[in-house]
Coordinates of C-alpha atoms in Angstrom, one line a residue:
M1 CA 2.4 27.4 -25.6
A2 CA 5.9 26.2 -26.2
G3 CA 4.9 22.7 -27.1
M4 CA 2.4 23.9 -29.8
G5 CA 5.1 25.9 -31.7
T6 CA 6.4 23.1 -34.0
P7 CA 3.6 22.9 -36.5
L8 CA 3.7 26.8 -36.8
R9 CA 7.4 26.9 -37.6
A10 CA 7.0 24.2 -40.2
G11 CA 4.1 26.1 -41.9
V12 CA 6.2 29.3 -42.0
A13 CA 9.0 27.4 -43.8
V14 CA 6.7 26.1 -46.5
L15 CA 5.0 29.5 -47.0
S16 CA 8.4 31.2 -47.5
A17 CA 9.4 28.7 -50.2
M18 CA 6.1 29.4 -52.1
V19 CA 6.7 33.2 -52.0
L20 CA 10.2 32.8 -53.4
A21 CA 8.9 30.6 -56.2
A22 CA 6.3 33.2 -57.2
L23 CA 9.0 35.9 -57.4
G24 CA 11.0 33.7 -59.8
A25 CA 13.8 33.2 -57.2
A26 CA 15.4 29.8 -56.7
P27 CA 13.7 28.2 -53.7
Q28 CA 15.9 27.4 -50.7
A29 CA 16.0 23.9 -49.2
V30 CA 13.1 23.6 -46.8
A31 CA 14.2 22.4 -43.3
A32 CA 12.5 19.3 -42.0
P33 CA 9.9 19.9 -39.3
E34 CA 11.4 19.8 -35.8
V35 CA 10.6 16.7 -33.8
P36 CA 8.5 17.8 -30.8
T37 CA 10.1 17.5 -27.4
I38 CA 9.3 17.9 -23.8
V39 CA 10.0 21.3 -22.1
V40 CA 11.8 21.3 -18.7
Q41 CA 11.6 24.5 -16.6
D42 CA 12.4 24.9 -12.9
G43 CA 13.5 21.3 -12.9
V44 CA 10.2 19.8 -14.0
T45 CA 8.4 19.0 -17.2
Q46 CA 5.9 21.6 -18.3
P47 CA 2.3 21.2 -19.6
V48 CA 3.1 22.1 -23.3
F49 CA 1.0 19.4 -24.9
G50 CA -2.7 19.3 -25.3
Y51 CA -5.1 17.1 -23.3
A52 CA -8.4 17.4 -25.3
D53 CA -6.5 16.5 -28.5
A54 CA -4.5 13.6 -27.0
I55 CA -4.6 10.3 -28.8
R56 CA -6.9 7.8 -27.0
E57 CA -6.9 4.0 -27.7
R58 CA -8.2 0.8 -26.3
L59 CA -6.0 -2.2 -26.9
F60 CA -6.0 -5.9 -26.3
I61 CA -3.2 -8.4 -25.6
D62 CA -3.2 -12.1 -25.6
S63 CA -1.8 -13.1 -22.2
T64 CA 0.3 -16.1 -21.3
F65 CA -2.3 -17.6 -19.0
D66 CA -5.8 -19.1 -18.8
S67 CA -7.4 -18.1 -15.5
D68 CA -10.9 -19.4 -16.2
N69 CA -9.7 -22.7 -17.6
D70 CA -11.7 -22.4 -20.9
G71 CA -8.8 -23.5 -23.0
L72 CA -8.1 -20.0 -24.3
R73 CA -5.5 -17.5 -23.2
D74 CA -7.0 -14.6 -21.4
I75 CA -7.1 -11.2 -23.1
I76 CA -5.9 -8.2 -21.2
A77 CA -7.5 -4.9 -22.1
F78 CA -6.1 -1.5 -21.4
D79 CA -6.9 2.1 -22.2
L80 CA -4.1 4.4 -23.4
M81 CA -3.8 8.1 -23.7
R82 CA -0.7 9.8 -25.2
P83 CA 0.1 13.3 -26.5
A84 CA -0.9 14.0 -30.1
A85 CA 2.7 15.0 -30.7
T86 CA 3.7 11.3 -30.4
A87 CA 2.3 10.9 -33.9
N88 CA 5.0 13.3 -35.1
G89 CA 8.0 11.7 -33.4
L90 CA 7.7 12.6 -29.7
K91 CA 9.0 9.7 -27.6
V92 CA 7.3 9.4 -24.2
P93 CA 7.3 7.1 -21.2
V94 CA 4.3 5.4 -19.7
I95 CA 2.6 5.8 -16.3
M96 CA 0.3 2.8 -15.7
D97 CA -2.4 2.1 -13.1
A98 CA -3.3 -1.6 -13.3
S99 CA -6.5 -2.2 -11.4
P100 CA -9.4 -4.6 -10.9
Y101 CA -11.7 -1.8 -9.8
Y102 CA -12.5 0.3 -12.9
S103 CA -16.1 -0.9 -13.4
T104 CA -17.0 -2.1 -9.9
V105 CA -15.6 -0.3 -6.8
C106 CA -13.9 2.4 -9.0
R107 CA -11.1 4.6 -8.0
G108 CA -10.2 7.5 -5.7
N109 CA -12.0 9.4 -2.9
E110 CA -14.8 10.2 -5.3
S111 CA -15.2 6.6 -6.7
E112 CA -14.5 7.4 -10.4
C113 CA -15.3 4.7 -12.9
K114 CA -14.1 4.3 -16.4
A115 CA -16.8 5.7 -18.8
D116 CA -17.3 5.5 -22.6
L117 CA -20.1 8.0 -22.9
D118 CA -20.6 7.9 -26.7
G119 CA -20.2 4.2 -27.3
D120 CA -17.3 4.5 -29.6
G121 CA -15.2 2.0 -27.6
L122 CA -12.9 4.7 -26.2
L123 CA -12.8 6.2 -22.8
D124 CA -14.3 9.7 -22.3
R125 CA -13.9 9.8 -18.5
W126 CA -10.6 8.6 -17.0
P127 CA -10.5 8.0 -13.3
L128 CA -7.9 9.9 -11.2
F129 CA -5.8 12.8 -12.2
Y130 CA -2.8 11.1 -13.8
D131 CA -4.0 11.6 -17.4
N132 CA -5.0 15.3 -16.9
Y133 CA -1.7 16.1 -15.2
F134 CA 0.9 14.0 -16.9
V135 CA -0.2 13.7 -20.5
P136 CA 0.3 17.4 -21.1
R137 CA 3.8 17.1 -19.6
G138 CA 4.9 14.5 -22.1
Y139 CA 3.7 11.2 -20.7
A140 CA 1.4 8.4 -21.9
V141 CA -1.0 7.0 -19.3
I142 CA -2.4 3.5 -19.3
L143 CA -5.3 2.3 -17.2
L144 CA -5.2 -1.5 -17.4
D145 CA -8.1 -3.8 -16.6
M146 CA -6.7 -6.7 -14.4
V147 CA -7.6 -10.2 -15.7
G148 CA -11.3 -11.0 -15.3
T149 CA -12.4 -7.4 -14.8
N150 CA -14.0 -4.8 -17.0
N151 CA -12.9 -5.4 -20.6
S152 CA -10.4 -8.1 -19.9
T153 CA -11.4 -11.8 -20.1
G154 CA -10.8 -14.6 -17.6
C155 CA -11.5 -14.5 -13.9
P156 CA -9.9 -12.7 -11.0
T157 CA -7.7 -14.8 -8.7
T158 CA -7.0 -12.4 -5.8
N159 CA -3.3 -11.8 -6.3
A160 CA -2.4 -15.2 -7.7
N161 CA -0.1 -15.4 -10.8
Q162 CA -2.9 -14.5 -13.3
D163 CA -3.6 -11.2 -11.5
N164 CA 0.1 -10.6 -10.9
L165 CA 1.1 -11.0 -14.5
S166 CA -1.7 -8.9 -16.0
A167 CA 0.3 -5.7 -16.2
K168 CA 3.4 -7.4 -17.4
Q169 CA 1.7 -8.1 -20.7
A170 CA 1.5 -4.4 -21.3
I171 CA 5.1 -3.8 -20.3
N172 CA 6.1 -6.5 -22.7
W173 CA 4.1 -4.9 -25.5
L174 CA 5.6 -1.5 -24.9
N175 CA 9.0 -3.0 -25.3
G176 CA 8.2 -5.0 -28.4
R177 CA 7.9 -8.4 -26.7
A178 CA 4.1 -8.9 -27.2
T179 CA 1.4 -8.1 -29.7
A180 CA -1.5 -5.7 -29.1
R181 CA -4.6 -5.2 -31.3
N182 CA -7.3 -2.7 -31.4
A183 CA -11.0 -3.6 -31.5
A184 CA -10.9 -4.1 -35.2
G185 CA -8.1 -6.7 -34.8
Q186 CA -5.4 -4.5 -36.3
V187 CA -1.9 -4.9 -34.8
V188 CA -0.8 -1.7 -33.0
T189 CA 2.8 -1.0 -32.0
A190 CA 4.2 1.4 -29.4
D191 CA 6.7 3.1 -31.7
W192 CA 6.2 6.3 -29.7
H193 CA 7.5 4.8 -26.4
N194 CA 10.8 5.8 -25.0
G195 CA 11.4 2.4 -23.3
K196 CA 10.6 3.5 -19.7
S197 CA 7.5 2.8 -17.7
G198 CA 6.3 3.4 -14.2
M199 CA 3.4 1.9 -12.3
I200 CA 1.3 3.5 -9.6
G201 CA -1.8 2.5 -7.6
K202 CA -3.5 2.3 -4.3
S203 CA -4.5 -0.8 -2.4
Y204 CA -5.1 -3.7 -4.9
D205 CA -3.6 -1.5 -7.6
G206 CA -0.5 -1.0 -5.4
S207 CA -0.1 -4.7 -5.0
L208 CA -0.3 -5.2 -8.8
A209 CA 2.5 -2.6 -9.2
M210 CA 4.7 -4.5 -6.7
A211 CA 3.7 -7.9 -8.3
T212 CA 4.9 -6.6 -11.6
A213 CA 8.1 -5.2 -10.2
V214 CA 9.1 -8.5 -8.5
T215 CA 9.0 -10.2 -11.9
G216 CA 12.0 -8.2 -12.9
V217 CA 10.4 -7.4 -16.2
K218 CA 12.6 -5.2 -18.4
G219 CA 11.2 -1.8 -19.1
L220 CA 9.6 -1.2 -15.8
T221 CA 11.7 1.6 -14.4
T222 CA 9.9 2.7 -11.2
V223 CA 6.8 1.8 -9.1
V224 CA 4.7 3.8 -6.7
P225 CA 2.7 1.4 -4.5
I226 CA 0.2 3.2 -2.2
S227 CA -1.1 1.2 0.7
G228 CA -0.9 -2.1 -1.2
P229 CA -0.7 -5.7 0.3
T230 CA 2.8 -7.2 -0.1
E231 CA 2.1 -10.5 1.6
Y232 CA -1.5 -11.7 1.0
Y233 CA -1.2 -14.1 3.9
D234 CA -0.7 -11.1 6.2
Y235 CA -3.8 -9.5 4.7
V236 CA -6.0 -12.3 5.9
R237 CA -3.9 -14.0 8.6
S238 CA -1.5 -13.0 11.3
N239 CA 0.9 -15.5 12.9
G240 CA -1.5 -18.4 12.4
V241 CA -4.6 -16.5 13.4
V242 CA -7.3 -15.9 10.8
T243 CA -8.0 -12.2 10.6
R244 CA -10.3 -12.2 7.6
G245 CA -12.2 -15.5 7.2
N246 CA -15.2 -17.0 5.5
S247 CA -13.3 -17.3 2.2
Y248 CA -12.4 -13.6 2.1
V249 CA -10.0 -14.3 -0.8
S250 CA -12.8 -15.6 -3.0
S251 CA -15.2 -13.0 -1.8
L252 CA -12.9 -10.2 -2.9
A253 CA -12.6 -11.9 -6.3
N254 CA -16.4 -11.8 -6.6
T255 CA -16.5 -8.1 -5.7
V256 CA -14.2 -7.0 -8.5
T257 CA -15.8 -9.2 -11.1
N258 CA -18.4 -7.6 -13.3
P259 CA -21.9 -8.7 -12.1
E260 CA -22.8 -10.4 -15.4
R261 CA -19.7 -12.6 -15.1
R262 CA -19.9 -13.6 -11.5
E263 CA -21.7 -16.8 -12.0
Y264 CA -19.4 -17.8 -14.8
C265 CA -16.3 -17.2 -12.5
K266 CA -17.8 -19.1 -9.6
P267 CA -15.8 -22.3 -10.2
V268 CA -12.6 -20.3 -9.9
R269 CA -13.7 -18.7 -6.7
D270 CA -14.8 -22.0 -5.3
A271 CA -11.4 -23.5 -6.0
M272 CA -9.7 -20.6 -4.1
G273 CA -12.1 -20.9 -1.2
A274 CA -11.3 -24.6 -0.9
A275 CA -7.6 -24.0 -0.9
D276 CA -7.2 -20.9 1.3
G277 CA -6.9 -22.7 4.6
D278 CA -9.6 -20.8 6.6
E279 CA -10.0 -23.9 8.8
H280 CA -6.5 -23.6 10.4
G281 CA -4.9 -20.3 9.4
D282 CA -1.5 -21.8 8.7
Y283 CA 0.8 -20.7 5.8
T284 CA 0.5 -23.1 2.8
A285 CA 1.6 -23.2 -0.8
F286 CA -1.6 -21.2 -1.6
W287 CA 0.2 -18.1 -0.3
N288 CA 3.5 -18.4 -2.2
E289 CA 2.4 -16.8 -5.4
R290 CA 0.7 -14.1 -3.3
S291 CA 3.9 -13.2 -1.6
Y292 CA 6.1 -10.3 -3.0
V293 CA 8.6 -9.8 -0.2
K294 CA 10.6 -12.9 -0.9
K295 CA 10.8 -11.9 -4.6
V296 CA 12.3 -8.4 -3.9
P297 CA 15.8 -9.5 -5.1
N298 CA 14.3 -9.7 -8.6
I299 CA 13.4 -5.9 -8.6
T300 CA 15.2 -3.7 -11.1
A301 CA 12.8 -0.7 -10.7
S302 CA 13.1 2.1 -8.1
V303 CA 10.3 2.3 -5.5
L304 CA 8.4 5.2 -4.0
L305 CA 6.4 3.7 -1.2
Y306 CA 3.5 5.2 0.7
H307 CA 1.5 3.9 3.6
G308 CA -0.7 5.1 6.5
L309 CA 0.7 4.1 9.9
N310 CA -2.9 3.7 11.1
D311 CA -4.2 1.7 8.1
D312 CA -6.4 -1.0 9.6
N313 CA -7.3 -2.3 6.1
V314 CA -3.9 -3.0 4.6
R315 CA -2.0 -3.0 7.9
P316 CA 1.4 -1.4 8.2
D317 CA 3.4 -4.6 8.3
H318 CA 2.8 -4.8 4.5
F319 CA 5.0 -1.7 3.9
S320 CA 7.5 -2.5 6.6
K321 CA 8.4 -6.1 5.4
F322 CA 8.7 -4.8 1.9
W323 CA 10.7 -1.8 2.9
Y324 CA 13.1 -3.9 5.0
A325 CA 13.6 -6.2 1.9
L326 CA 14.2 -3.2 -0.4
A327 CA 16.9 -2.0 2.0
E328 CA 18.6 -5.4 2.2
N329 CA 18.7 -5.5 -1.6
N330 CA 19.9 -1.8 -2.1
V331 CA 16.8 -1.0 -4.2
P332 CA 16.6 2.8 -4.9
R333 CA 13.7 3.9 -2.7
K334 CA 11.8 6.6 -1.0
L335 CA 9.1 6.3 1.7
W336 CA 6.1 8.4 2.9
L337 CA 4.3 7.5 6.2
S338 CA 1.2 9.3 7.2
Q339 CA -1.0 9.3 10.3
E340 CA -4.2 8.4 8.4
G341 CA -5.7 5.1 7.7
H342 CA -6.3 3.7 4.2
V343 CA -6.1 7.1 2.6
D344 CA -4.4 8.2 -0.7
P345 CA -1.7 10.8 -0.3
F346 CA -3.5 12.9 -2.9
D347 CA -6.2 13.3 -0.2
S348 CA -3.8 13.7 2.6
R349 CA -1.0 16.1 1.5
R350 CA -2.1 16.9 -2.0
A351 CA 0.2 19.6 -3.3
V352 CA 3.4 18.2 -1.9
W353 CA 2.5 14.7 -3.1
V354 CA 1.8 15.8 -6.7
S355 CA 5.0 17.8 -6.7
T356 CA 7.0 14.8 -5.3
L357 CA 5.3 12.4 -7.7
H358 CA 6.0 14.7 -10.6
R359 CA 9.7 15.1 -9.9
W360 CA 10.0 11.3 -9.1
F361 CA 8.5 10.4 -12.5
D362 CA 10.5 13.1 -14.3
F363 CA 13.7 11.8 -12.9
W364 CA 13.2 8.1 -13.4
L365 CA 11.2 8.2 -16.7
H366 CA 12.4 11.3 -18.5
G367 CA 15.9 11.5 -17.0
V368 CA 15.4 15.0 -15.6
A369 CA 18.2 15.8 -13.2
N370 CA 16.1 17.4 -10.4
G371 CA 17.9 16.2 -7.3
I372 CA 15.0 14.2 -5.8
T373 CA 17.3 11.2 -5.0
D374 CA 19.6 13.5 -3.0
E375 CA 16.8 14.5 -0.7
P376 CA 16.0 12.8 2.6
R377 CA 14.6 9.3 1.9
V378 CA 11.7 9.5 4.3
D379 CA 8.8 11.9 4.8
L380 CA 6.8 11.2 8.0
E381 CA 3.7 12.8 9.4
R382 CA 4.2 13.3 13.1
A383 CA 0.8 15.0 13.9
A384 CA -2.0 16.3 11.7
D385 CA -0.3 18.1 8.8
V386 CA 3.0 18.2 10.7
W387 CA 5.6 16.5 8.6
E388 CA 9.3 15.6 9.2
T389 CA 12.0 14.3 6.9
H390 CA 14.5 11.6 7.9
A391 CA 17.5 10.0 6.3
D392 CA 15.9 6.5 6.5
W393 CA 13.3 4.4 8.3
P394 CA 13.4 3.1 11.0
I395 CA 14.9 6.4 12.1
P396 CA 18.7 6.1 12.3
G397 CA 19.8 5.6 15.9
K398 CA 17.0 3.3 16.9
A399 CA 18.0 0.3 19.0
D400 CA 15.8 -2.6 20.2
T401 CA 15.3 -2.0 23.9
E402 CA 14.0 -4.6 26.3
V403 CA 11.2 -3.4 28.6
F404 CA 10.2 -6.1 31.2
L405 CA 6.8 -6.8 32.6
Q406 CA 6.6 -6.2 36.4
P407 CA 4.2 -7.6 38.9
G408 CA 1.6 -5.3 40.5
T409 CA 0.4 -5.2 44.1
T410 CA -3.2 -4.2 43.8
G411 CA -3.7 -3.1 40.2
A412 CA -1.7 -3.0 37.0
G413 CA 1.8 -4.3 36.8
G414 CA 4.7 -2.1 35.9
L415 CA 7.3 -1.7 33.2
D416 CA 11.1 -1.6 33.8
L417 CA 14.3 -1.9 31.9
V418 CA 15.4 -4.7 34.2
P419 CA 13.4 -7.9 35.0
T420 CA 11.7 -8.4 38.3
A421 CA 14.2 -9.6 41.0
K422 CA 12.0 -12.5 42.1
P423 CA 9.9 -14.9 40.0
A424 CA 6.3 -13.7 39.7
T425 CA 3.2 -14.9 37.8
G426 CA 0.4 -13.1 36.1
A427 CA -2.8 -15.0 35.4
F428 CA -5.9 -14.4 33.3
Q429 CA -8.6 -16.4 31.4
D430 CA -9.2 -16.1 27.7
S431 CA -12.5 -14.5 26.7
R432 CA -13.6 -14.7 23.1
T433 CA -16.1 -11.9 23.6
Q434 CA -13.9 -9.3 25.4
T435 CA -14.0 -6.0 23.4
Q436 CA -11.0 -3.9 22.6
N437 CA -12.3 -1.1 24.7
T438 CA -12.6 -3.4 27.7
M439 CA -9.0 -4.5 27.1
I440 CA -7.7 -1.0 27.0
L441 CA -9.8 1.1 29.4
N442 CA -9.3 1.4 33.1
P443 CA -5.7 0.0 33.0
D444 CA -5.2 0.4 36.7
A445 CA -8.0 -2.0 37.5
V446 CA -7.6 -5.8 37.8
Q447 CA -9.7 -7.6 35.2
P448 CA -10.1 -11.3 34.7
H449 CA -9.4 -11.5 31.0
R450 CA -6.3 -9.4 30.5
L451 CA -3.0 -8.4 32.1
A452 CA -2.1 -4.6 32.1
F453 CA 1.3 -3.1 32.7
L454 CA 1.9 0.6 33.0
S455 CA 5.0 2.8 33.1
A456 CA 5.3 5.7 35.5
P457 CA 4.5 9.1 33.8
L458 CA 7.4 9.8 31.4
T459 CA 9.8 12.5 32.2
A460 CA 11.1 13.0 28.6
P461 CA 9.8 12.1 25.1
L462 CA 10.2 8.5 24.1
H463 CA 10.4 7.8 20.4
I464 CA 9.9 4.4 18.9
S465 CA 10.6 3.7 15.2
G466 CA 10.3 0.2 13.7
T467 CA 8.6 -3.1 14.7
P468 CA 8.1 -3.9 18.4
T469 CA 8.1 -7.5 19.6
V470 CA 6.4 -9.2 22.5
Q471 CA 8.2 -12.1 24.2
L472 CA 6.2 -14.1 26.7
R473 CA 7.0 -17.1 28.9
A474 CA 3.6 -18.7 29.4
S475 CA 1.5 -21.8 29.9
A476 CA -2.1 -22.8 29.4
D477 CA -4.5 -25.4 30.7
Q478 CA -5.7 -26.2 27.1
T479 CA -3.8 -27.5 24.1
D480 CA -4.6 -24.4 22.1
T481 CA -5.1 -20.7 22.7
N482 CA -4.3 -17.3 21.1
F483 CA -2.2 -14.4 22.4
G484 CA -2.7 -10.7 21.8
A485 CA -0.8 -7.7 22.8
I486 CA -1.6 -4.0 22.6
L487 CA 0.8 -1.0 23.1
V488 CA -1.1 2.0 24.4
D489 CA -0.3 5.7 25.0
Y490 CA -2.3 6.8 28.1
G491 CA -2.4 10.6 28.0
T492 CA -4.7 13.3 26.7
D493 CA -3.8 14.7 23.4
E494 CA -5.2 15.8 20.0
R495 CA -4.5 13.2 17.4
V496 CA -5.5 12.4 13.8
A497 CA -8.9 10.6 14.1
H498 CA -8.0 7.7 11.9
R499 CA -10.7 5.4 13.4
A500 CA -13.5 7.8 12.6
S501 CA -15.3 8.2 9.3
G502 CA -12.9 9.1 6.5
E503 CA -10.0 7.4 8.4
G504 CA -8.4 10.7 9.2
I505 CA -9.7 13.1 6.5
I506 CA -12.9 15.1 5.9
T507 CA -14.0 15.5 2.3
L508 CA -14.9 19.2 1.6
T509 CA -17.3 20.6 -1.0
T510 CA -14.6 22.8 -2.6
E511 CA -12.5 21.6 -5.4
D512 CA -9.0 22.2 -6.9
C513 CA -7.7 21.2 -10.3
W514 CA -4.6 19.2 -11.2
G515 CA -4.1 19.2 -15.0
L516 CA -5.9 20.1 -18.1
S517 CA -9.5 19.2 -19.1
S518 CA -11.5 17.9 -22.0
P519 CA -15.3 18.5 -22.5
T520 CA -15.9 15.1 -20.8
D521 CA -13.1 14.9 -18.2
D522 CA -11.5 17.4 -15.9
G523 CA -8.7 17.1 -13.3
C524 CA -10.7 18.7 -10.5
Y525 CA -11.2 16.9 -7.2
K526 CA -12.8 17.7 -3.9
Q527 CA -10.4 19.1 -1.3
T528 CA -9.9 17.5 2.1
A529 CA -9.0 18.5 5.6
K530 CA -7.6 16.4 8.5
R531 CA -10.1 15.1 11.0
V532 CA -8.6 15.4 14.5
A533 CA -10.0 14.5 17.9
T534 CA -8.8 14.8 21.5
A535 CA -8.8 11.6 23.5
D536 CA -7.3 10.3 26.7
Y537 CA -5.4 7.4 25.1
E538 CA -4.2 6.1 21.8
L539 CA -3.9 2.5 20.7
V540 CA -0.4 2.8 19.3
T541 CA 0.0 -0.7 17.8
K542 CA -1.0 -4.3 18.3
G543 CA -0.2 -7.9 17.5
I544 CA -1.6 -11.5 17.7
M545 CA -0.5 -15.1 17.3
D546 CA -1.9 -18.6 17.5
A547 CA 0.0 -20.4 20.3
Q548 CA 0.1 -23.5 18.2
N549 CA 2.1 -21.6 15.6
R550 CA 4.8 -20.6 18.1
Q551 CA 7.5 -22.4 16.0
S552 CA 6.3 -21.8 12.5
I553 CA 3.3 -20.2 10.7
R554 CA 3.4 -23.3 8.5
T555 CA 2.9 -25.9 11.1
A556 CA 0.6 -26.0 14.2
V557 CA 1.9 -27.9 17.2
P558 CA -0.6 -28.4 20.1
L559 CA 0.5 -27.2 23.6
V560 CA 1.1 -29.6 26.4
V561 CA -1.3 -28.6 29.2
G562 CA 0.6 -26.8 32.0
E563 CA 3.9 -26.7 30.2
S564 CA 5.7 -23.3 29.7
Y565 CA 6.7 -22.1 26.3
H566 CA 8.4 -19.1 24.8
F567 CA 6.1 -17.1 22.6
S568 CA 7.5 -14.3 20.5
F569 CA 5.4 -12.3 18.0
P570 CA 5.7 -8.9 16.3
L571 CA 3.3 -6.0 16.8
L572 CA 2.5 -3.8 13.8
P573 CA 5.3 -1.4 12.9
E574 CA 5.1 2.1 14.2
D575 CA 6.8 5.5 14.4
Y576 CA 5.4 7.2 17.5
V577 CA 6.5 9.6 20.2
F578 CA 5.2 9.2 23.7
T579 CA 5.2 12.7 25.3
P580 CA 6.3 13.6 28.8
G581 CA 3.6 13.1 31.4
H582 CA 2.0 10.2 29.5
R583 CA 2.2 6.6 30.5
I584 CA 3.1 3.6 28.3
G585 CA 0.7 0.7 28.6
V586 CA 1.2 -2.9 27.6
I587 CA -2.0 -5.0 27.5
I588 CA -1.7 -8.8 27.2
V589 CA -4.8 -10.8 26.2
A590 CA -5.6 -14.2 24.6
S591 CA -8.4 -13.9 22.0
Y592 CA -8.6 -10.5 20.2
P593 CA -12.0 -10.4 18.4
Q594 CA -11.5 -6.9 17.0
Y595 CA -8.3 -8.1 15.3
S596 CA -9.3 -11.7 14.3
S597 CA -12.4 -13.1 12.6
Q598 CA -12.1 -16.4 14.4
A599 CA -11.6 -16.1 18.2
D600 CA -10.3 -19.1 20.0
T601 CA -12.9 -21.3 21.7
T602 CA -10.9 -23.0 24.4
A603 CA -11.4 -20.3 27.1
A604 CA -7.9 -21.3 28.3
N605 CA -6.5 -20.2 31.7
I606 CA -3.1 -18.7 31.1
K607 CA -0.2 -18.0 33.3
V608 CA 2.6 -15.7 32.4
A609 CA 6.1 -15.9 34.0
L610 CA 6.8 -12.1 34.3
K611 CA 10.5 -12.5 35.0
S612 CA 11.0 -13.9 31.5
S613 CA 8.4 -11.8 29.7
K614 CA 9.0 -8.4 28.0
I615 CA 8.2 -6.1 25.1
V616 CA 11.1 -5.1 22.9
L617 CA 10.7 -1.6 21.7
P618 CA 12.6 0.0 18.8
V619 CA 13.6 3.1 20.8
V620 CA 15.4 5.9 19.0
G621 CA 18.4 6.4 21.2
G622 CA 18.0 2.9 22.8
T623 CA 18.4 2.3 26.5
T624 CA 19.9 5.7 27.1
A625 CA 16.8 7.4 25.8
A626 CA 14.5 5.0 27.7
H627 CA 16.4 5.8 30.9
A628 CA 16.1 9.5 30.2
A629 CA 12.3 9.1 29.8
G630 CA 12.0 7.5 33.2
L631 CA 11.5 3.8 32.3

């Protein structure tokens, strides 16, 4: 292979000099061995370096924080793999996946854990394909143990500063601003590093990549967050409503802590549980350090962002708020949106994802001019394995379009682009036990615990792209209640089955391989296929709010019984096309148990003033397109 030729050429030069000396001839000056280099062909780096012979290290850095309050700075551990040629002058960038999961939940569709099989303190099995694929192409790979997990000391703090700053320690070391030691205590330097690093990871790992980026740390050149939380308040709350309660924040910290350290870290978890505000759901200072969107102006790295539009774990408002902020700050960026749930793109669109990731890292970390930044900014999955590209997201040409709630005569109300001519009222009673299916099904029937509004069958496609908003004028006979809204597509179609097992994919028994192997680690993974299903409707998007947080998520203000208020709250972002013949449905409820962990207990009777109530849809083509579709 091309990358293995350097030692051979050096050996030939030495042999020639020896032959000349034996013949009595004056020896020629021997050329210095060539410094090994990457090989670029067809616009991408080639696998010219070995994998089995790659240098493997485990290093430890003294951090700048003390998460467990033991009076000692936490030690952050990470495993490093780099091409053997880096010992002979090859300069390479780093791809890092910082994670809390390497010894507990583990990584990827096949739940791979780190493994030291022979007990020598070095990894033999490396989760995920990054090492197998990228090390032979001239990259180093770091798998970093977040504070309090695996080989790092301290205690996890669920996206607080100690978690967020874990990976920054390694970036600082790579750039000569921190000291790392091996297990023997010897200082180790990164004299092989080219000064550029990228971070990647899914879910918690993705949030750690963003958390590192928003510090503005020098040397972090690009990040690839996959389905990661960007506002931890939004992960466990929504507009004042608790969506994940019972001290979920401390519970997650317990999950990622090694079992033998869980009792030791209990005081840290207890402190989080006491401060997380489960009792009210309001935004407090607890969430400030767990917020990345407001810190986007600090980012100096480019961003390749991936999210499933139907992710009900890390919901899509995490990508959208971050994406909007990236755009406002002109951060170099690219976006992939799929139809699956909480699924890695490696298991959704494998070959294209690996190719895209390869070219993205080559451009930003090796400086390979491959044109990836000249391509359309957005890849979007419209239907199962049917992908589109767009110049940006939301799709250019979208305009917020008001669609007003209309009174019905005997069944559901209607939807129209103009408000009802005469004042009208819709009334229902909150039910804390009403299921999501009851809310959605039989939309033409009058039910006591919801309001339903239906369009006529559409006469042309209607494309929404962005974040819908519901605006209600309503009153209640209690001082507190919740509001929920659901946007539904009523029409039979085959769609990605993102609510079924696998969240839209089926894991097959066959494998394919992505990279080179060693005797203990290969780059082979089970293939997947899309899981699809035909259904009569699709829940397109949804949203909730606490009526007491109508003015601010920071402050709850009780309602005055019988007084009308303006309530405005966003639904989750979407990119969806309603097809001709289908009907658009808007469902209004109070408590929404399938979305929140703490349904309201007041059983309030609610009245909605329809003339002043509407849903604002981000329609591509705006009012003109809505008219053409028959709204």
